[in-house]
Coordinates of C-alpha atoms in Angstrom, one line a residue:
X1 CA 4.7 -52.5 -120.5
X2 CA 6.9 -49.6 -119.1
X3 CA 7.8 -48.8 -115.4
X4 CA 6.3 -46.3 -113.4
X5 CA 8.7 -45.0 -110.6
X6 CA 6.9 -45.8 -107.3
X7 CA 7.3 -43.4 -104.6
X8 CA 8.5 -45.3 -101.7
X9 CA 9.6 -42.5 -99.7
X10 CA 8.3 -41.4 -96.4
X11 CA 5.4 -39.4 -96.2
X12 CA 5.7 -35.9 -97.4
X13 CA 5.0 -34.6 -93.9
X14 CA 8.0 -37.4 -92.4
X15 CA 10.4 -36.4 -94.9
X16 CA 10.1 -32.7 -95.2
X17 CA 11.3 -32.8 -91.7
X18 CA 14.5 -34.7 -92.3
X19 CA 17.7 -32.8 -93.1
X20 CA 17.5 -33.1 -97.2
X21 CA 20.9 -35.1 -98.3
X22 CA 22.1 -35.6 -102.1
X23 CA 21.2 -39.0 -103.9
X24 CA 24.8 -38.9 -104.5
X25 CA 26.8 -38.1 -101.3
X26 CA 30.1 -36.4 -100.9
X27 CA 32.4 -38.9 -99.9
X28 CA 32.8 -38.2 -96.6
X29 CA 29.7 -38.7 -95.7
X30 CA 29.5 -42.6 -96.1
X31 CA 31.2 -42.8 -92.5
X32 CA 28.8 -41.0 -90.9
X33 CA 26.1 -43.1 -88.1
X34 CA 23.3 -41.7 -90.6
X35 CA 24.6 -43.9 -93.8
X36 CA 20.6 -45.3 -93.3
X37 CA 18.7 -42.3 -93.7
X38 CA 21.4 -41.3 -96.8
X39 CA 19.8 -45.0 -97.8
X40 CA 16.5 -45.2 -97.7
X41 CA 16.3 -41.2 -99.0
X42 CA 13.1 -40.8 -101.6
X43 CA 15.3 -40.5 -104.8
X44 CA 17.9 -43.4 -103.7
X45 CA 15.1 -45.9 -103.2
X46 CA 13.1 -45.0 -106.9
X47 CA 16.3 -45.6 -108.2
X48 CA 17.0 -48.7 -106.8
X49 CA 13.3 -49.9 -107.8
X50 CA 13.9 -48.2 -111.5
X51 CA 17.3 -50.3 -111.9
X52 CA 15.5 -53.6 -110.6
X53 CA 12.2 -52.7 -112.6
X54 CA 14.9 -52.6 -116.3
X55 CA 16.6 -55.9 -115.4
X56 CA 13.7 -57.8 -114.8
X57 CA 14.7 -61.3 -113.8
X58 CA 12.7 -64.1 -112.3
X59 CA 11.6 -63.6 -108.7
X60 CA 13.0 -65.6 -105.9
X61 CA 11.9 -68.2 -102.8
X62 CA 8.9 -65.8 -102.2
X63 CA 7.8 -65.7 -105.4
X64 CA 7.2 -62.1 -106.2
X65 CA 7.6 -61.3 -109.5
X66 CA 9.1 -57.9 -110.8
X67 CA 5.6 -56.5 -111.9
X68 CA 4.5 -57.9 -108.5
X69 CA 6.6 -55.2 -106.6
X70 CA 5.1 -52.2 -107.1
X71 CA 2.1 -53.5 -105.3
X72 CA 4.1 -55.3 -102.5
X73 CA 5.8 -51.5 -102.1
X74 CA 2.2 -49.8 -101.8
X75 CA 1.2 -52.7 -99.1
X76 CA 4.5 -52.7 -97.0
X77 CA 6.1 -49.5 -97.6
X78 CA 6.1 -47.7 -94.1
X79 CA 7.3 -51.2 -92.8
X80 CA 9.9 -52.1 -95.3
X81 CA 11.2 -48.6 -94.3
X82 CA 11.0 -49.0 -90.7
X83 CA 13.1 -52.7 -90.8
X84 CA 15.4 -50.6 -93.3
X85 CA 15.9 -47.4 -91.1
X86 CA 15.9 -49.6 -87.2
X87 CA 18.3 -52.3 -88.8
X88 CA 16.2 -55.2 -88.3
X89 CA 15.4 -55.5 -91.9
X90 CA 16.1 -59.3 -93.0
X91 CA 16.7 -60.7 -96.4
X92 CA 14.6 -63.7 -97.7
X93 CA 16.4 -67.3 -98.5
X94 CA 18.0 -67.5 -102.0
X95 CA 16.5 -70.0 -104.2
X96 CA 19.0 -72.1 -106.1
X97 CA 19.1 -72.8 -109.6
X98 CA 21.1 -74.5 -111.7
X99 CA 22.6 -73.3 -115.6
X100 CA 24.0 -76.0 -117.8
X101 CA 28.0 -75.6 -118.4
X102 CA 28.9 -75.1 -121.9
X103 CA 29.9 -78.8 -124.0
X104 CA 27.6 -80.6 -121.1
X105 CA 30.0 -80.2 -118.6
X106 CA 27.9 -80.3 -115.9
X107 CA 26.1 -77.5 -114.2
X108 CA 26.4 -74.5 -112.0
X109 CA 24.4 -74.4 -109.3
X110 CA 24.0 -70.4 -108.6
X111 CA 21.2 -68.6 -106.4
X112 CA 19.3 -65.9 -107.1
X113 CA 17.6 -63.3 -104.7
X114 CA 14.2 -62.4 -104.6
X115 CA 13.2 -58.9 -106.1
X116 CA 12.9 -57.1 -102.7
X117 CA 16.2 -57.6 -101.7
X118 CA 17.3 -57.1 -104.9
X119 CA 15.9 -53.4 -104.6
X120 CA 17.9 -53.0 -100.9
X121 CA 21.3 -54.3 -102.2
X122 CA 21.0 -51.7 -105.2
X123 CA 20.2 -48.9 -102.4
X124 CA 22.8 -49.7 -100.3
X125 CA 25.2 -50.0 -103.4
X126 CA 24.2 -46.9 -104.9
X127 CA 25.1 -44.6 -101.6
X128 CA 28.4 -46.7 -100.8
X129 CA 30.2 -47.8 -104.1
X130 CA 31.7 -44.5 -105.3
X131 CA 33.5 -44.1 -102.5
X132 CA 35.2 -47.7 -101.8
X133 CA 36.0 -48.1 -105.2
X134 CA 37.6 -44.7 -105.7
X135 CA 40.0 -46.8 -103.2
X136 CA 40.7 -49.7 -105.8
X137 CA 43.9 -49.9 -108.0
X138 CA 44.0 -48.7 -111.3
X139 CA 45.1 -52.3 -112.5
X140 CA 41.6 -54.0 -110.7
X141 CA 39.5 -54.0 -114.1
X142 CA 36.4 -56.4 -113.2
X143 CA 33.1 -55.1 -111.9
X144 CA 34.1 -51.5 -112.1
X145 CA 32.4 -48.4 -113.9
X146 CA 34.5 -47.3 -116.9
X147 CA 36.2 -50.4 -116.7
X148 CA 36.0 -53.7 -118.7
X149 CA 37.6 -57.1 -119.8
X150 CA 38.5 -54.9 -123.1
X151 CA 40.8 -52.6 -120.9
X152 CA 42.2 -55.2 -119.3
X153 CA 43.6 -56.9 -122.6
X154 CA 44.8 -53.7 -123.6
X155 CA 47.1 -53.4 -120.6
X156 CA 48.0 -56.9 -120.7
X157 CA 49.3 -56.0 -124.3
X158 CA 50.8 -52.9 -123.4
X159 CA 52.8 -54.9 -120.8
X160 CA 53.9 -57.7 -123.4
X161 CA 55.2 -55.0 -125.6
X162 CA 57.4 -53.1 -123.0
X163 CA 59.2 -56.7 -122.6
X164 CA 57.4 -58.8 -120.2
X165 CA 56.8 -62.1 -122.0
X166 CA 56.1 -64.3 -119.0
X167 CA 53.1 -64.4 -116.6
X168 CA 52.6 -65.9 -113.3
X169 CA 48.8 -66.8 -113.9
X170 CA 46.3 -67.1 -110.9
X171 CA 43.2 -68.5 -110.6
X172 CA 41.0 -68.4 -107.2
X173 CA 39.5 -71.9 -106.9
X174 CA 35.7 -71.2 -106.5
X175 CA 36.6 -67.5 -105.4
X176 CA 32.9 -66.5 -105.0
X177 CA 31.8 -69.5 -103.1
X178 CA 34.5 -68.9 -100.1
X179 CA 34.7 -65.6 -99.3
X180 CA 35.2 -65.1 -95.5
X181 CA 32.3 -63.5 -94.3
X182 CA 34.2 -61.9 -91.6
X183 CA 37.6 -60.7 -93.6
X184 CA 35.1 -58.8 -96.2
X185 CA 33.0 -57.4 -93.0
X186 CA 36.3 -56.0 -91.7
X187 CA 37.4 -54.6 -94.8
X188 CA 33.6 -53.0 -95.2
X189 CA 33.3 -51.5 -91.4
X190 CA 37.1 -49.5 -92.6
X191 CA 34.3 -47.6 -94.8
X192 CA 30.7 -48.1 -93.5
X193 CA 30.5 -47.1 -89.8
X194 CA 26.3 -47.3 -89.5
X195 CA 26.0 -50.4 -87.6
X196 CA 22.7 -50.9 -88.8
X197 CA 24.3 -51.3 -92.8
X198 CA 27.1 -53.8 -91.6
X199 CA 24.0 -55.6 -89.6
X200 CA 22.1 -56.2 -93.3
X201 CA 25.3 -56.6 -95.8
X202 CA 26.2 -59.5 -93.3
X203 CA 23.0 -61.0 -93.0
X204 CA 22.4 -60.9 -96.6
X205 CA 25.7 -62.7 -96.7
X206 CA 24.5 -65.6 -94.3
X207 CA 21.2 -65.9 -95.5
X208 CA 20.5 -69.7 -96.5
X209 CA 19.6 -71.2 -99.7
X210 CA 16.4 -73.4 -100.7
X211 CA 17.8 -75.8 -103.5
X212 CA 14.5 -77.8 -104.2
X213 CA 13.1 -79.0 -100.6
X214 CA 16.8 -78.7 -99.4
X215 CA 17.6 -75.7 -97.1
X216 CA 21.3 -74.8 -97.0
X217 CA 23.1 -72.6 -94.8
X218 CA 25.2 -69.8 -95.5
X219 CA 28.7 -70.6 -93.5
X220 CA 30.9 -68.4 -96.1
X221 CA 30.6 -67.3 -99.4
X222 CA 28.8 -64.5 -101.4
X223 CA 25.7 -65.1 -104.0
X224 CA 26.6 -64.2 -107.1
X225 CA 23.7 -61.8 -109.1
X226 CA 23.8 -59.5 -106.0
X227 CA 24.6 -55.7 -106.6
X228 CA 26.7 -56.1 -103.7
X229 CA 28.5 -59.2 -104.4
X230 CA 31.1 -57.7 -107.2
X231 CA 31.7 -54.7 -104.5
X232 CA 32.6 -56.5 -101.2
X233 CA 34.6 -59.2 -103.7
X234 CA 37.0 -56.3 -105.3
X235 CA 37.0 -55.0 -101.8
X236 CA 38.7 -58.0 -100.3
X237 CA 40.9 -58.8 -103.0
X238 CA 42.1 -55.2 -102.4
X239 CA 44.9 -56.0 -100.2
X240 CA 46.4 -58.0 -102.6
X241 CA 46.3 -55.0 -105.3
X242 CA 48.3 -53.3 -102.8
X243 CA 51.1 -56.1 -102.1
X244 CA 52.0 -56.0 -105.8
X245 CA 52.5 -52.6 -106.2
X246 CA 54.0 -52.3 -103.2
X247 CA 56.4 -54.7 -104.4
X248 CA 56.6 -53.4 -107.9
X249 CA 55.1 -55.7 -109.8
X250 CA 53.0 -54.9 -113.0
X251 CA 49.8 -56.9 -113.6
X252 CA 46.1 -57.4 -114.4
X253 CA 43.1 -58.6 -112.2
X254 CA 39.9 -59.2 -113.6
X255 CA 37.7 -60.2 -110.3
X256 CA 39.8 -63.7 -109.3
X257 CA 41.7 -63.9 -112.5
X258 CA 45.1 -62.6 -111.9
X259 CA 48.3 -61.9 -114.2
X260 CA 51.6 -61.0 -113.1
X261 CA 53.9 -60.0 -115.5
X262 CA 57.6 -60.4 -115.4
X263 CA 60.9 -60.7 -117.5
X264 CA 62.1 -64.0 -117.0
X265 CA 60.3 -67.6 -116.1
X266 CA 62.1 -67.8 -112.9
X267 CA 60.7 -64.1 -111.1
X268 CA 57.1 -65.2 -112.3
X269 CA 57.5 -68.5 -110.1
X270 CA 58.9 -66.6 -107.3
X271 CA 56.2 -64.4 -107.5
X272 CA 53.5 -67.1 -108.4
X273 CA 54.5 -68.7 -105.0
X274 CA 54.8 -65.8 -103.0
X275 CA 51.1 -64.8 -104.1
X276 CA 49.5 -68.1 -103.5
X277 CA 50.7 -67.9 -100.2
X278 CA 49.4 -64.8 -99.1
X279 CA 45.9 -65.7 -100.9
X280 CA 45.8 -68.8 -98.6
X281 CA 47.2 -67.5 -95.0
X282 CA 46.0 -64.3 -95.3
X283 CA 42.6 -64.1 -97.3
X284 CA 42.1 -68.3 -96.6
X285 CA 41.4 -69.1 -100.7
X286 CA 43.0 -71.4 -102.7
X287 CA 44.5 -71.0 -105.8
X288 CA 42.9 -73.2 -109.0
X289 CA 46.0 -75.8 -109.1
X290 CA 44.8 -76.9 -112.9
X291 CA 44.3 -73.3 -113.7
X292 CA 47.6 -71.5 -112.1
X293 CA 50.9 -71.6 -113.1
X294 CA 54.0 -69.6 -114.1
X295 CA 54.5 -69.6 -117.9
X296 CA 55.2 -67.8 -121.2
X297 CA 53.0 -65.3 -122.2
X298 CA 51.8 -67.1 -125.0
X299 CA 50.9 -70.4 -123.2
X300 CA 48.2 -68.2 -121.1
X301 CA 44.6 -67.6 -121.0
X302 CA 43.2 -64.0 -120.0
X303 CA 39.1 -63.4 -120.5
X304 CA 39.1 -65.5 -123.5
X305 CA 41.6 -64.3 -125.1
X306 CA 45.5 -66.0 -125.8
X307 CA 48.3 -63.9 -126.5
X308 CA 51.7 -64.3 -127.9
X309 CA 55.1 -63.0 -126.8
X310 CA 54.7 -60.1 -129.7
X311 CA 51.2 -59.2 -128.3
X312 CA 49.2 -60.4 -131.1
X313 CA 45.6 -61.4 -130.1
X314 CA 43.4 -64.5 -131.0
X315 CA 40.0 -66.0 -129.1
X316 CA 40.4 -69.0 -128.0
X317 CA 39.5 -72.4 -130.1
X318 CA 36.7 -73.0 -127.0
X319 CA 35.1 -69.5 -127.8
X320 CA 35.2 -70.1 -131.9
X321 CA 33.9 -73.0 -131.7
X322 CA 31.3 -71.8 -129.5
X323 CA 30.4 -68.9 -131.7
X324 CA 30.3 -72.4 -134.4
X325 CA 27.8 -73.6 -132.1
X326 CA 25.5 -70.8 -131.8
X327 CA 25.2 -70.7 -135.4
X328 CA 24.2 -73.5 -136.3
X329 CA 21.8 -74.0 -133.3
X330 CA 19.8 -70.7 -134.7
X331 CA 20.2 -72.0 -138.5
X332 CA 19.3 -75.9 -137.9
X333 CA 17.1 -77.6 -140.9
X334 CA 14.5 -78.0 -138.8
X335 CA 14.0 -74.4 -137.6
X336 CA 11.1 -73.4 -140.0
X337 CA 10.8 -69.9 -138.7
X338 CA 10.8 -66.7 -140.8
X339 CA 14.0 -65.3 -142.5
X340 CA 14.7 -62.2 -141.6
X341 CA 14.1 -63.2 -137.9
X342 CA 16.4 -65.8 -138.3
X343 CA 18.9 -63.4 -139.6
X344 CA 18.0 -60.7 -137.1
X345 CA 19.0 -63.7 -134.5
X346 CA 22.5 -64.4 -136.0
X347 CA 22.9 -60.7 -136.3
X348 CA 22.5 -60.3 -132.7
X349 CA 25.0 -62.9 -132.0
X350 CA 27.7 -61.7 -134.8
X351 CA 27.5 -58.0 -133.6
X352 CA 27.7 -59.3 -129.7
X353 CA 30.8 -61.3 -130.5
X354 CA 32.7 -59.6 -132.8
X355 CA 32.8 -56.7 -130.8
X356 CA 34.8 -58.5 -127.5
X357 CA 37.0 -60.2 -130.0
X358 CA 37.8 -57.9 -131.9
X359 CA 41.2 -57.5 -131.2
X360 CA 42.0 -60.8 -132.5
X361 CA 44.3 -60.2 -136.1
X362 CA 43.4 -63.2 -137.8
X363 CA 41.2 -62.8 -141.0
X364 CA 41.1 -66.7 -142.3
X365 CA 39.4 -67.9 -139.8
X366 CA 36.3 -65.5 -140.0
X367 CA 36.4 -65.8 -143.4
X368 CA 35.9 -69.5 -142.9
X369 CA 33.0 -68.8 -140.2
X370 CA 31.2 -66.4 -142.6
X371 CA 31.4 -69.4 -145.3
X372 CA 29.7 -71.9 -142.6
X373 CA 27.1 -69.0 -141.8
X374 CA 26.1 -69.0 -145.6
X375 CA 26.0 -72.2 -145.9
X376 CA 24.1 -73.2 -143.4
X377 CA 21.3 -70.6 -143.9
X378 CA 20.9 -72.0 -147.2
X379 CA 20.6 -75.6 -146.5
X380 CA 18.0 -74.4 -144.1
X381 CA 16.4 -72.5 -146.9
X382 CA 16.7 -75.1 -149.3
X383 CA 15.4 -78.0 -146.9
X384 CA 12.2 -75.9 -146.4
X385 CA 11.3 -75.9 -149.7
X386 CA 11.7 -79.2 -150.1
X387 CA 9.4 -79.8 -147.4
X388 CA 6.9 -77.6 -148.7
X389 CA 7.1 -79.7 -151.9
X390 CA 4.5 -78.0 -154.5
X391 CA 4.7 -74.3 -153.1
X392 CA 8.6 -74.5 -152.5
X393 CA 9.1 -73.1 -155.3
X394 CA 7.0 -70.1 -155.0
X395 CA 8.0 -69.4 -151.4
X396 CA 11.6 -69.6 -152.6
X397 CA 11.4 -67.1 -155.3
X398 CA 8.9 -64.7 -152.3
X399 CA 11.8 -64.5 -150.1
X400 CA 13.9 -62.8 -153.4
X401 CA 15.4 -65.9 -154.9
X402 CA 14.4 -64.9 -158.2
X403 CA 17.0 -67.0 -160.4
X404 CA 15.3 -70.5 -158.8
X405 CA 13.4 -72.8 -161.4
X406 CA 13.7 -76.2 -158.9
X407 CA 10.8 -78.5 -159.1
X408 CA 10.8 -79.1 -155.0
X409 CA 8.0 -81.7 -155.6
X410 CA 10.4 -83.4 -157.4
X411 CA 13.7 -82.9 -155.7
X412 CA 15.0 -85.4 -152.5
X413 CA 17.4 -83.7 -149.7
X414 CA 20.8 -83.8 -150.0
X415 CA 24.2 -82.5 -148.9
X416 CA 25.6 -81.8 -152.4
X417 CA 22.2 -80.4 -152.7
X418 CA 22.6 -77.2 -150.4
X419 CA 25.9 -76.5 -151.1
X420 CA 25.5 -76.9 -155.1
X421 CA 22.8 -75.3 -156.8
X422 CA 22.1 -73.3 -153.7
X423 CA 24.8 -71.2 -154.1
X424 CA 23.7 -70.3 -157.6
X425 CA 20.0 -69.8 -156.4
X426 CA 21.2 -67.7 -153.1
X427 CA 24.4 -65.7 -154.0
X428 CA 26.2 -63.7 -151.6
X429 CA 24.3 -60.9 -152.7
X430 CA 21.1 -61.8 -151.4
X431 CA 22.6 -62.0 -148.1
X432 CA 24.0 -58.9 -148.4
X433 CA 20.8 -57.4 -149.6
X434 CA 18.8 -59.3 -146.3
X435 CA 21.6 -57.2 -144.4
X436 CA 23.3 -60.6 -142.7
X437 CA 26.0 -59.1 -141.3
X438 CA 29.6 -60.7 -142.0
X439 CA 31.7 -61.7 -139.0
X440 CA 35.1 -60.5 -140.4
X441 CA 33.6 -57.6 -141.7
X442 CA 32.1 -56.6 -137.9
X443 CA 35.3 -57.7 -136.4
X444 CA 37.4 -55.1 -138.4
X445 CA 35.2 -52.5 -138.4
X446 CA 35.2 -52.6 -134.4
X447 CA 39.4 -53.0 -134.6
X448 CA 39.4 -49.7 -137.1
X449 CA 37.4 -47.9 -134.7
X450 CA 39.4 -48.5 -131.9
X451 CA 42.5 -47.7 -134.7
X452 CA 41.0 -44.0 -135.3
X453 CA 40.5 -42.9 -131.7
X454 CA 43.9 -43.4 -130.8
X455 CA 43.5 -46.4 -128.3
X456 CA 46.8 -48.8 -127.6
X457 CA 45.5 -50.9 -130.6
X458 CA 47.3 -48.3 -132.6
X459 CA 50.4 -48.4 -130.8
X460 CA 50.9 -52.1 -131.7
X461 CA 49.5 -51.8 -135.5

């Protein structure tokens, strides 16, 4: 089904009337009393409703579904607009969910907001986020247009290799859930002077969450899923983009993840302390004590990545063996599904990872991962024919393994089995032929690109 942009505009009589403002607003205007009417202007709002419409997502405590909006806006449209435009607009409770942890460790309990306000926070966020995060340092890389977790290890590179092998490494202990509503609400009224915005950004901040037949309230904290929430969170941790370069420092942040760089072990524990202390009297968060510490480079973490003191680049062993995991969960014996979609699945997955990590240098160890990808999609091949006994054979030799003269009705499972004669009956060749991408292949073809367009990857080569 595709989307149909609803008009959710005033009338055309209303809004002919009204002075006719820019979807996109100079600057200056995000101060004015009027930030409202810039808001809930025809081609803002259609965009808001387009950008929920794509993401889709499953609908909150009300229940309304995505496709269910369109209808709710034709129902409630002069009112929706009215609560928007008089500031008495208020946003439903979240409804809290849990996602399992990767290795079983538990889950995350996160809460997700239902469709309607989903459309507001993208309206306000369209109108207000150019201009605050024109503000933002040039070393704040998370949440930002332009910007990524890719440019951030570039600079953390760039920093190793002009001599700054140690890190004072920070990590905000559960950064999202306490944010202090008021310190963000400051920092947003420097920007946003229309009352009637502040009075909705802070009651979508307080609004309370439904977690089964459990109602919680909101004392401090920000809902993570929000358009809003990766805005007012930069905005706060602002101040402390400014104290470092005020005081000289070079470094990374990455939302709560912070690196300082420095030349020697003892300046990144001055700094380490210095920094925690600020975080906690100023902005009142804690840093992660498991998680922060000063250190050399190459005994630190950044975005999944570990580094060593002559900037060389691996993932870590929790993301390969993750990547491990995801394979063999798509190419498990008892996943009778069709080939080619099979492949198409671990093709998604290869292409996806490859081209985060593709800065790491090593070759042996995705040379080892494209063995276990083979294997494994034989054994799965090979145990469905066995199962099919009498017609494994001919749906063996249908899916281009021509070389196969296996009686299946004849043949018991074993180990030696798929990794044996199946290499004889499935080559490398037929995977190449079925277009299964290769891991270290992807990897360096990402890395070369990088190479030819001159990025810092080339400076380091």
């Amino acid at each position: 089904m595709t989307y149909s942009i609803v008009d959710i505009s005033h009338d055309e009589e209303q809004s002919i009337e009204e002075p006719a403002y820019q979807s996109k607003p100079p600057d200056n205007l995000i101060s004015t009393s009027f930030l409202m009417e810039l808001i809930c202007e025809r081609d803002n709002l259609n965009l808001a409703y387009k950008r929920v419409y794509q993401n889709k997502g499953i609908a909150g405590f009300d229940k309304i579904t995505v496709s269910q909006l369109p209808e709710w806006i034709k129902k409630n449209k002069e009112e929706f607009i009215g609560s928007l435009l008089d500031g008495t607009y208020r946003p439903r409770p979240v409804k809290g969910i849990y996602i399992s942890k990767p290795k079983g460790r538990g889950a995350r309990c996160i809460g997700v907001l239902s469709v309607i306000d989903r459309l507001v926070q993208n309206a306000i966020f369209q109108i207000i986020s150019d201009s605050i995060d024109s503000t933002f340092s040039d070393n704040s890389y998370g949440f930002r247009k332009n910007r990524g977790a890719l440019n951030a290890i570039q600079q953390t590179r760039k920093y190793i290799l002009d001599g700054y092998k140690y890190v004072a490494d920070i990590d905000i202990e559960k950064f999202f859930d306490n944010i202090h509503h008021d310190k963000v609400m400051y920092k947003l009224s420097m920007f946003v002077r229309d009352k009637r915005v502040l009075a909705i950004v802070r009651r979508f901040l307080q609004a309370g969450m439904w977690r089964y037949d459990l109602y919680i309230e909101k004392e401090k904290g920000i809902y993570q899923g929000g358009s809003l929430s990766p805005l007012l969170s930069n905005l706060l941790l602002h101040d402390i983009d400014v104290l470092l370069e005020k005081r000289g420092h070079v470094f990374c942040r990455y939302a709560d993840d912070i690196k300082i760089f420095t030349r020697s072990l003892k300046a990144a524990e001055r700094v380490l302390l210095s920094t925690s202390k600020y975080l906690s009297r100023n902005l009142r968060l804690k840093c992660n004590e498991k998680k922060t510490k000063a250190c050399p480079v190459q005994f630190s973490e950044f975005l999944g990545y570990k580094m060593d003191d002559n900037a060389l680049l691996t993932a870590t062993q929790e993301n390969i063996d993750h990547l491990k995991y995801k394979v063999k969960k798509l190419t498990k014996r008892s996943r009778f599904i069709d080939v080619k979609v099979m492949i198409m699945e671990l093709n998604q997955v290869i292409v996806g990872w490859t081209s985060y990590f593709r800065f790491d240098y090593r070759q042996e160890t995705y040379r080892e991962i494209d063995t276990l990808l083979r294997r494994r999609i034989r054994a799965n091949i090979f145990r469905r024919a066995i199962v099919l006994r009498s017609k494994g054979l001919a749906w063996i030799r249908s899916i281009g393994c021509r070389n196969c003269n296996i009686d299946f009705a004849k043949t018991l499972w074993s180990y030696n089995l798929s990794i044996g004669r199946a290499n004889y009956v499935i080559p490398n060749s037929w995977f190449l032929s079925n277009n299964l991408r290769s891991v270290l292949q992807c990897k360096e073809k990402y890395r070369q690109s990088e190479i030819i367009f001159g990025s810092s990857e080339q400076s380091s080569s």
